[in-house]
Every structure is written in C-alpha cells, then in structure tokens.
Coordinates of C-alpha atoms and ligand atoms in Angstrom, one line a residue:
X630 CA 2.1 13.3 27.2
X631 CA 3.6 10.2 25.3
X632 CA 1.7 8.8 22.4
X633 CA 2.5 5.6 20.9
X634 CA 1.9 4.7 17.2
X635 CA 1.8 1.1 16.4
X636 CA 2.7 0.1 12.9
X637 CA 4.8 2.3 10.7
X638 CA 3.2 1.6 7.3
X639 CA 1.8 4.8 5.5
X640 CA -1.2 5.1 8.0
X641 CA 0.9 4.9 11.2
X642 CA 3.6 7.2 9.6
X643 CA 0.9 9.7 8.5
X644 CA -0.5 9.6 12.1
X645 CA 2.9 10.2 13.8
X646 CA 3.5 13.1 11.6
X647 CA 0.1 14.7 12.5
X648 CA 1.1 14.3 16.1
X649 CA 4.5 15.6 15.9
X650 CA 3.2 18.6 14.3
X651 CA 1.0 19.1 17.1
X652 CA 3.9 19.0 19.6
X653 CA 3.1 15.6 20.9
X654 CA 5.7 13.4 22.2
X655 CA 5.5 10.3 19.7
X656 CA 7.1 6.9 19.9
X657 CA 6.3 4.4 16.8
X658 CA 6.6 0.8 17.4
X659 CA 7.2 -1.2 14.1
X660 CA 7.8 -5.1 14.0
X661 CA 9.9 -5.1 10.7
X662 CA 13.5 -3.6 10.1
X663 CA 12.0 -0.8 8.0
X664 CA 9.2 1.5 7.9
X665 CA 6.7 1.8 5.1
X666 CA 4.5 -1.4 5.4
X667 CA 3.7 -2.5 2.0
X668 CA 5.1 0.6 0.5
X669 CA 8.4 -0.5 -1.0
X670 CA 10.4 1.1 -3.7
X671 CA 13.7 -0.4 -4.8
X672 CA 16.1 1.8 -6.9
X673 CA 19.1 0.5 -9.0
X674 CA 20.9 1.5 -11.8
X675 CA 18.4 4.3 -12.7
X676 CA 15.2 2.2 -12.3
X677 CA 12.5 2.6 -9.9
X678 CA 10.7 -0.6 -9.0
X679 CA 7.7 -0.7 -6.9
X680 CA 7.0 -3.8 -4.7
X681 CA 3.5 -2.3 -3.4
X682 CA 1.5 0.7 -4.5
X683 CA 2.8 2.6 -7.6
X684 CA 0.4 5.6 -7.2
X685 CA -2.8 7.0 -6.3
X686 CA -5.7 8.2 -8.2
X687 CA -5.0 11.7 -9.1
X688 CA -8.8 12.7 -8.1
X689 CA -8.0 11.5 -4.4
X690 CA -7.2 14.7 -2.3
X691 CA -5.2 13.7 0.7
X692 CA -1.6 13.0 -0.5
X693 CA -0.5 16.5 -2.3
X694 CA -1.1 18.4 0.8
X695 CA 0.8 16.1 2.9
X696 CA 3.5 16.2 0.1
X697 CA 3.4 19.9 0.3
X698 CA 3.8 20.0 4.1
X699 CA 6.9 17.5 3.8
X700 CA 8.4 19.7 0.9
X701 CA 8.2 16.8 -1.9
X702 CA 5.1 18.3 -3.6
X703 CA 7.5 19.1 -6.6
X704 CA 8.3 15.5 -7.1
X705 CA 4.7 14.6 -7.8
X706 CA 4.4 13.3 -11.5
X707 CA 1.5 12.3 -13.5
X708 CA 0.5 9.4 -15.5
X709 CA 2.4 9.8 -19.0
X710 CA 0.8 7.2 -20.9
X711 CA -3.0 6.7 -21.2
X712 CA -5.2 3.6 -21.6
X713 CA -4.7 -0.4 -21.5
X714 CA -4.7 -3.2 -23.4
X715 CA -6.4 -6.7 -23.2
X716 CA -4.3 -9.6 -24.2
X717 CA -6.9 -12.4 -25.7
X718 CA -4.3 -14.9 -25.9
X719 CA -3.3 -14.2 -29.2
X720 CA -3.5 -10.3 -29.7
X721 CA -3.9 -6.9 -28.0
X722 CA -7.3 -5.4 -28.0
X723 CA -7.7 -1.7 -26.8
X724 CA -9.6 -1.5 -23.6
X725 CA -12.3 1.6 -22.7
X726 CA -10.7 3.5 -20.1
X727 CA -11.5 2.1 -16.7
X728 CA -12.2 -1.2 -18.1
X729 CA -8.7 -2.7 -17.0
X730 CA -9.2 -1.4 -13.4
X731 CA -12.6 -3.2 -13.4
X732 CA -11.4 -6.6 -14.5
X733 CA -8.6 -6.4 -11.7
X734 CA -11.2 -5.9 -9.2
X735 CA -10.1 -2.0 -8.4
X736 CA -13.1 -0.3 -6.7
X737 CA -12.9 2.9 -7.9
X738 CA -15.3 5.4 -9.7
X739 CA -14.9 5.4 -13.3
X740 CA -14.6 9.1 -13.7
X741 CA -11.8 8.9 -11.1
X742 CA -10.0 6.3 -12.9
X743 CA -10.2 8.4 -16.2
X744 CA -8.8 11.2 -14.5
X745 CA -5.4 9.2 -14.3
X746 CA -2.8 8.2 -11.6
X747 CA 0.0 10.3 -9.8
X748 CA 3.0 9.3 -8.2
X749 CA 6.5 10.4 -7.0
X750 CA 9.3 10.8 -9.4
X751 CA 11.3 8.4 -7.1
X752 CA 8.5 6.1 -6.4
X753 CA 5.9 5.9 -3.6
X754 CA 8.8 5.2 -1.1
X755 CA 9.4 8.8 -1.4
X756 CA 6.3 9.6 0.8
X757 CA 7.1 7.1 3.5
X758 CA 10.7 8.3 3.6
X759 CA 9.7 11.6 4.2
X760 CA 7.5 10.9 6.8
X761 CA 9.8 8.6 8.6
X762 CA 12.8 11.0 8.4
X763 CA 11.7 13.6 10.7
X764 CA 10.8 10.9 13.6
X765 CA 14.5 9.5 13.3
X766 CA 15.1 7.5 16.5
X767 CA 11.6 7.5 17.5
X768 CA 10.7 4.9 15.1
X769 CA 11.7 1.7 17.3
X770 CA 12.3 -1.3 15.0
X771 CA 12.1 -4.2 15.0
X772 CA 9.8 -4.1 18.0
X773 CA 6.3 -5.7 17.3
X774 CA 3.5 -5.1 20.2
X775 CA 2.2 -8.4 21.5
X776 CA -0.2 -6.8 23.7
X777 CA -1.9 -3.7 24.9
X778 CA -3.6 -3.4 28.3
X779 CA -5.4 -0.4 30.3
X780 CA -3.1 0.9 33.2
X781 CA -5.3 3.5 35.0
X782 CA -6.2 6.1 32.5
X783 CA -3.2 5.0 30.2
X784 CA -2.1 2.0 28.3
X785 CA 0.8 -0.4 28.8
X786 CA 2.2 -2.0 25.6
X787 CA 3.9 -5.3 25.8
X788 CA 6.6 -5.6 23.0
X789 CA 8.9 -8.4 21.7
X790 CA 11.7 -9.1 23.9
X791 CA 9.8 -8.5 27.2
X792 CA 9.9 -4.8 27.3
X793 CA 7.0 -2.9 28.3
X794 CA 6.1 0.7 27.0
X795 CA 3.7 3.0 28.7
X796 CA 1.6 5.7 26.8
X797 CA -1.1 8.1 27.4
X798 CA -2.6 7.5 24.0
X799 CA -2.3 5.0 21.1
X800 CA -2.8 5.0 17.6
X801 CA -3.4 1.4 16.3
X802 CA -2.3 1.4 12.6
X803 CA -1.8 -2.4 12.0
X804 CA -3.3 -4.8 9.7
X805 CA -6.7 -5.1 11.1
X806 CA -6.3 -9.0 11.8
X807 CA -3.3 -7.8 14.1
X808 CA -5.4 -4.9 15.3
X809 CA -8.4 -7.0 16.1
X810 CA -6.4 -9.6 18.1
X811 CA -4.9 -6.8 20.3
X812 CA -8.2 -5.0 20.9
X813 CA -10.0 -8.4 21.7
X814 CA -7.3 -9.2 24.1
X815 CA -7.8 -5.9 25.8
X816 CA -11.3 -6.5 26.3
X817 CA -13.1 -4.4 23.5
X818 CA -16.0 -6.3 22.5
X819 CA -16.8 -6.7 18.8
X820 CA -13.3 -6.0 17.9
X821 CA -12.7 -9.8 16.9
X822 CA -15.4 -9.4 14.1
X823 CA -13.0 -6.8 12.3
X824 CA -10.9 -9.9 11.6
X825 CA -13.5 -10.8 8.9
X826 CA -11.8 -8.6 6.4
X827 CA -10.2 -11.0 4.0
X828 CA -6.6 -9.8 2.7
X829 CA -5.6 -11.2 -0.7
X830 CA -2.0 -12.4 -1.5
X831 CA -0.1 -10.3 -4.0
X832 CA 2.8 -11.7 -6.1
X833 CA 4.6 -9.3 -8.7
X834 CA 7.7 -9.8 -10.7
X835 CA 9.6 -6.5 -11.9
X836 CA 11.5 -7.0 -15.0
X837 CA 14.2 -4.7 -16.7
X838 CA 15.1 -5.1 -20.4
X839 CA 16.7 -2.9 -23.1
X840 CA 14.2 -1.3 -25.2
X841 CA 15.9 -3.3 -28.2
X842 CA 14.9 -6.6 -26.7
X843 CA 11.1 -5.8 -26.9
X844 CA 9.7 -6.8 -30.6
X845 CA 6.3 -5.5 -30.0
X846 CA 5.3 -1.8 -29.3
X847 CA 4.0 -0.9 -26.0
X848 CA 0.9 1.2 -26.1
X849 CA -0.6 2.7 -23.0
X850 CA 0.0 1.9 -19.3
X851 CA -0.2 -2.1 -19.7
X852 CA -2.2 -5.0 -20.3
X853 CA -4.7 -7.2 -18.6
X854 CA -5.6 -10.8 -19.3
X855 CA -9.3 -12.2 -19.1
X856 CA -10.1 -14.2 -15.8
X857 CA -10.3 -17.3 -17.8
X858 CA -7.0 -16.8 -19.5
X859 CA -4.3 -19.6 -19.5
X860 CA -1.0 -18.6 -18.0
X861 CA -0.1 -17.0 -14.7
X862 CA 0.0 -13.5 -15.5
X863 CA -3.0 -11.5 -14.7
X864 CA -1.8 -7.9 -15.5
X865 CA 1.4 -6.1 -16.7
X866 CA 2.3 -2.6 -16.1
X867 CA 4.5 -0.8 -18.6
X868 CA 6.0 0.7 -15.5
X869 CA 8.4 3.0 -17.5
X870 CA 5.5 4.1 -19.7
X871 CA 3.1 4.7 -17.0
X872 CA 5.2 7.1 -15.2
X873 CA 8.4 9.1 -16.1
X874 CA 11.6 8.3 -14.8
X875 CA 11.1 4.7 -13.9
X876 CA 14.0 3.2 -16.3
X877 CA 17.1 5.0 -17.9
X878 CA 17.0 5.9 -21.4
X879 CA 16.9 3.0 -23.9
X880 CA 15.6 0.7 -21.1
X881 CA 12.2 -0.6 -20.0
X882 CA 10.7 -1.7 -16.7
X883 CA 7.9 -4.2 -16.7
X884 CA 6.0 -5.4 -13.8
X885 CA 4.0 -8.7 -13.9
X886 CA 1.0 -9.4 -11.5
X887 CA 0.8 -13.0 -11.2
X888 CA -1.5 -15.7 -10.1
X889 CA -0.1 -18.2 -7.4
X890 CA 2.6 -19.9 -9.4
X891 CA 4.7 -23.2 -9.3
X892 CA 8.2 -22.5 -9.8
X893 CA 10.4 -19.5 -9.7
X894 CA 8.0 -16.6 -10.3
X895 CA 10.7 -14.5 -12.2
X896 CA 11.4 -17.1 -14.6
X897 CA 7.8 -18.0 -15.4
X898 CA 6.8 -14.3 -15.9
X899 CA 9.6 -13.8 -18.6
X900 CA 8.7 -16.9 -20.3
X901 CA 5.2 -15.8 -20.5
X902 CA 6.1 -12.3 -21.5
X903 CA 8.7 -13.5 -24.2
X904 CA 5.6 -14.7 -26.2
X905 CA 3.4 -11.8 -25.7
X906 CA 5.8 -9.1 -26.1
X907 CA 8.2 -10.9 -28.6
X908 CA 11.0 -10.6 -26.2
X909 CA 14.6 -11.4 -27.1
X910 CA 17.5 -12.4 -24.7
X911 CA 16.8 -12.4 -20.9
X912 CA 16.0 -9.7 -18.7
X913 CA 18.8 -7.3 -17.3
X914 CA 17.4 -8.4 -13.8
X915 CA 14.2 -9.2 -11.9
X916 CA 12.8 -8.6 -8.6
X917 CA 10.0 -10.6 -7.0
X918 CA 7.7 -9.2 -4.2
X919 CA 5.2 -11.5 -2.4
X920 CA 2.8 -10.3 0.2
X921 CA 0.7 -13.0 1.6
X922 CA -1.8 -10.7 3.0
X923 CA -1.5 -7.7 0.6
X924 CA -4.7 -5.7 -0.2
X925 CA -7.8 -6.2 2.1
X926 CA -11.3 -6.5 0.8
X927 CA -14.1 -5.7 3.1
X928 CA -17.1 -8.1 4.0
X929 CA -20.8 -6.7 3.9
X930 CA -21.5 -4.7 7.3
X931 CA -17.7 -3.8 7.5
X932 CA -18.2 0.1 8.0
X933 CA -20.8 -0.3 10.7
X934 CA -18.7 -2.7 12.8
X935 CA -15.8 -0.2 12.6
X936 CA -18.3 2.4 13.8
X937 CA -19.1 0.2 16.5
X938 CA -15.8 -0.5 17.6
X939 CA -14.8 3.2 17.5
X940 CA -18.0 3.8 19.9
X941 CA -16.6 1.3 22.4
X942 CA -13.2 2.9 22.4
X943 CA -14.4 6.2 23.3
X944 CA -15.0 4.5 26.8
X945 CA -11.4 3.6 27.1
X946 CA -8.3 5.8 27.6
X947 CA -7.4 7.7 24.3
X948 CA -6.9 4.8 21.5
X949 CA -7.7 5.0 18.0
X950 CA -7.6 2.6 14.9
X951 CA -6.3 3.6 11.3
X952 CA -5.1 1.8 8.2
X953 CA -6.1 0.1 5.0
X954 CA -7.9 -2.5 7.1
X955 CA -10.5 -0.3 8.5
X956 CA -11.0 3.0 6.2
X957 CA -10.3 2.3 2.7
X958 CA -7.7 0.4 1.0
X959 CA -5.6 2.9 -1.2
X960 CA -2.5 5.1 0.1
X961 CA -4.7 8.1 0.1
X962 CA -7.4 6.7 2.0
X963 CA -4.6 5.4 4.7
X964 CA -3.2 9.0 4.9
X965 CA -6.5 10.6 5.7
X966 CA -7.1 7.5 7.8
X967 CA -3.9 8.0 9.9
X968 CA -4.2 11.7 10.2
X969 CA -7.8 11.5 11.3
X970 CA -6.7 8.9 14.1
X971 CA -4.1 11.3 15.4
X972 CA -6.9 14.2 15.6
X973 CA -9.1 11.6 17.5
X974 CA -6.3 11.0 20.3
X975 CA -5.2 14.6 20.4
X976 CA -8.8 15.6 21.0
X977 CA -9.2 13.1 23.7
X978 CA -5.9 13.9 25.4
X979 CA -6.6 17.6 25.3
X980 CA -10.0 17.0 27.0
X981 CA -11.9 18.7 24.4
Ligands
FAD1402 C1 1.2 -5.2 -4.2 C2 0.2 -4.0 -3.7 C3 0.0 -2.9 -4.6 C4 -0.8 -1.8 -4.2 N1 -1.3 -0.9 -5.1 C5 -1.8 0.3 -4.5 C6 -1.8 1.5 -5.5 O1 -1.0 1.2 -6.6 N2 -2.3 2.4 -5.1 C7 -3.0 2.4 -3.9 O2 -3.6 3.7 -3.6 N3 -2.8 1.3 -3.0 C8 -2.2 0.4 -3.5 N4 -2.1 -0.6 -2.5 C9 -2.7 -0.6 -1.2 C10 -1.9 0.2 -0.2 O3 -0.6 0.4 -0.4 C11 -2.1 -0.3 1.0 O4 -3.3 -0.7 1.4 C12 -1.4 0.8 2.1 O5 -0.1 0.8 2.0 C13 -1.4 0.1 3.6 O6 -1.2 1.0 4.7 P1 -1.1 0.6 6.0 O7 -0.4 1.5 6.8 O8 -2.6 0.6 6.5 O9 -0.7 -1.0 6.3 P2 0.7 -1.6 6.2 O10 1.6 -1.1 4.9 O11 0.5 -3.2 6.3 O12 1.4 -1.3 7.4 C14 1.2 -1.8 8.7 C15 2.5 -2.0 9.5 O13 2.4 -2.5 10.9 C16 3.5 -3.2 11.0 N5 3.0 -4.5 12.1 C17 2.2 -5.4 11.8 N6 2.0 -6.1 13.2 C18 2.8 -5.2 14.1 C19 2.8 -5.5 15.5 N7 2.3 -6.7 16.0 N8 3.5 -4.2 16.2 C20 4.0 -3.5 15.4 N9 4.1 -3.5 14.2 C21 3.3 -4.3 13.4 C22 3.8 -3.7 9.9 O14 5.1 -4.4 9.7 C23 3.7 -2.8 8.9 O15 4.7 -1.9 8.6 C24 -1.3 -1.8 -2.9 C25 -1.1 -3.0 -1.8 C26 -0.4 -3.9 -2.2 C27 0.2 -4.7 -1.2

C-alpha cells in the first residue's frame, strides 16, 4: 500500500507523520529543494530569524502533542514579553491586548490572543525539521506534481521531468490554487471554485543590531502602525524580546513587516526604523523574505465549498485534501488538517 503525500509544508509533513506511524509506505513529493513550505527558520551567529510563522497561539491544542510524539516538547518556549505598541508617527502608545492582532487582520479570539503565543527555542523550523527527519529519502525533492489521474482504483501522478508515480492513495497538501487545478483536471467538479481563496503577499525583513545601537527602550513584543500611516512598515516584532533565545546576549533581532516597497526592502526598513527606534549605525546583517502568495484569506462560502469537494472525493480512489488553503491558516490548524487527511485515507484504504 503506497500513499503519496503531495507538498511538504507543515500540513503535508504532519500527514506523512501520521501515515508513517500507522505503518503506511509513504512517499512525499515536494516541488522545492527543501521541506517546510512557508516555515523557514534561519540560524546564524546565535540569532534565530523566521521567514514565515514565528509561533502559534498557546491556546491552540494541536502542536504540543505532536511535539511530544516527535521528542521536541521540551523545546517549546512561551512568549517572554507581553503587550504591544502603536506608532502614531511621532510617539508610541500602548495598545490594549489583542488590538495589534486586530489591526494586522489576524483573525483570532481575543481571549486566545490574550493567552499569548508559543514557539520552539530554535524557531518554527524545529517542527518541520523533526517531521522531515524520520522520512529521510522518502521526501522526493525537487519533484513537482503536474497532474493526477485515476488509474483503476488507484492514482497515477505525473511529476516534473516526465516521471510517473503510482499510489494507492493521495494526500494533497498544496496551496489550494495548485490543488484546485490538479483536482479540476482530474475531473472533480466544483474543485475550481476552491481557487477563489486569495493569497496575500508577505514581505518581511529581519534586522540584527547590538543593543547599544537602539536609542529607544523596546517595550512589549513590538509595534504596529495605523493603516493610514506614512511609510512602508506595517508592523515590527521585537523578535528577541518576544521569544527567548532569538539573539545572543547584548544583541537585538527585529522583524519588520512591509507594504510593497520601491527599492531594497532591507535599506528602506532600516531607514524607517532609524527614526522610530533612534538607531545608530548600520544593522549587523539583514535578511529579507518575500512570499508572493503568503497567507490565504477565505471568501464567503469557503467551508461549504470545501465540504462539497470532500463529498465528491469520497466517490474516487482514496484522496484527501489538507493545508492552509482549506482548513485554517495557522500552523496549528495545518497540523490538524494534515493529520486528519491522513486518517481519511487510512480509513478508506483499510475499507472501514
Ligand atoms: C510570512 C508568514 C507568516 C506567518 N505567520 C504565522 C504565525 O506566526 N503563526 C501561524 O500559526 N501561522 C502563520 N502563518 C501561516 C502558516 O505558516 C501557513 O499557513 C502554513 O505554514 C501553511 O502550511 P501548508 O502546509 O498548508 O502550506 P505550504 O507551507 O504552502 O506548503 C505547501 C508545499 O507544497 C509545495 N508544492 C506546491 N506546489 C507543488 C506541486 N505541484 N508538487 C509538489 N509540491 C508542491 C510547496 O513547495 C510547499 O512546500 C504565516 C505565513 C506566512 C507566509
């Protein structure tokens, strides 16, 4: 019994973990050269910089048990600083707990935001690394799936380079615009509508400084700017205050979230931060991350469309969909989604 997982983001990796634990023969096909999808942690010189998610809401229940199974539960760290600020253009004002999230369009219950965030000591990449490690060579990279078709009661996958992979069951854990295209071509009616989910671009710059370069005291986890503000910075996380271990002693790591920008993002971010945080000198280093399609936002009726497509999939050989594009945008929701998709195909392949 061969099960193919398409996409090695956190949802696909969680699915592969669940399947492997159940004894299935799993192959993961990933179009990029590294697993993790938008989860990217870079470590250099004692700094831990995130290119994608930096944590999850502590109230969300799906990551700690998985971390326990993977042996990394002891690496979970909790938010060290509380509260955030609003930059008015000339001064900082303290924001009520939860207001910063609302200003940034993060959809979460206020009491969950108030309960704070959690992460891994070595960054969110610890989770995807721990999920990928036991899979070893069963993650095939870079191998993008270009088509899926029924072949009797099983699936035949076309992959880049003209290869074909046969599988008894499939977990499709792709950005939903890609999943919709593959499903539509495989004749799943209604699948095309899933592509109505909009993905917003994300541009962030991580900047490292010595503490002595920062003229203004850093209070809380960071600051946001009002939507009508001048400048390109929409929010700044004081990364090394938010979670422990993000910068070596005597140093600070900042992460700026930018609107689309003309020019070099790192230079623009530093220039704007210089005024706001009374910075002196230049950053020790910077790292820019850009996702042209970052975080999905669902249109009205999304859940019903997903449910309809899932119903249609029941009439086909075992195939389940998972990921941020269908079941919730956070890492925790993606873990749940991946594991549940694995359970669906396991149930169907065992005939129960
Ligand atoms: C900048 C940013 C910050 C975020 N911050 C947070 C946060 O703080 N907390 C939080 O909970 N969430 C956050 N999120 C959201 C969360 O990180 C993502 O929604 C989640 O990681 C998505 O996981 P996924 O597996 O569904 O998709 P992805 O990570 O997109 O993985 C899909 C995988 O499929 C691969 N793929 C695509 N096409 C093919 C193909 N044809 N064949 C094979 N493989 C293919 C891709 O290369 C990728 O590896 C953030 C997201 C971004 C972008």
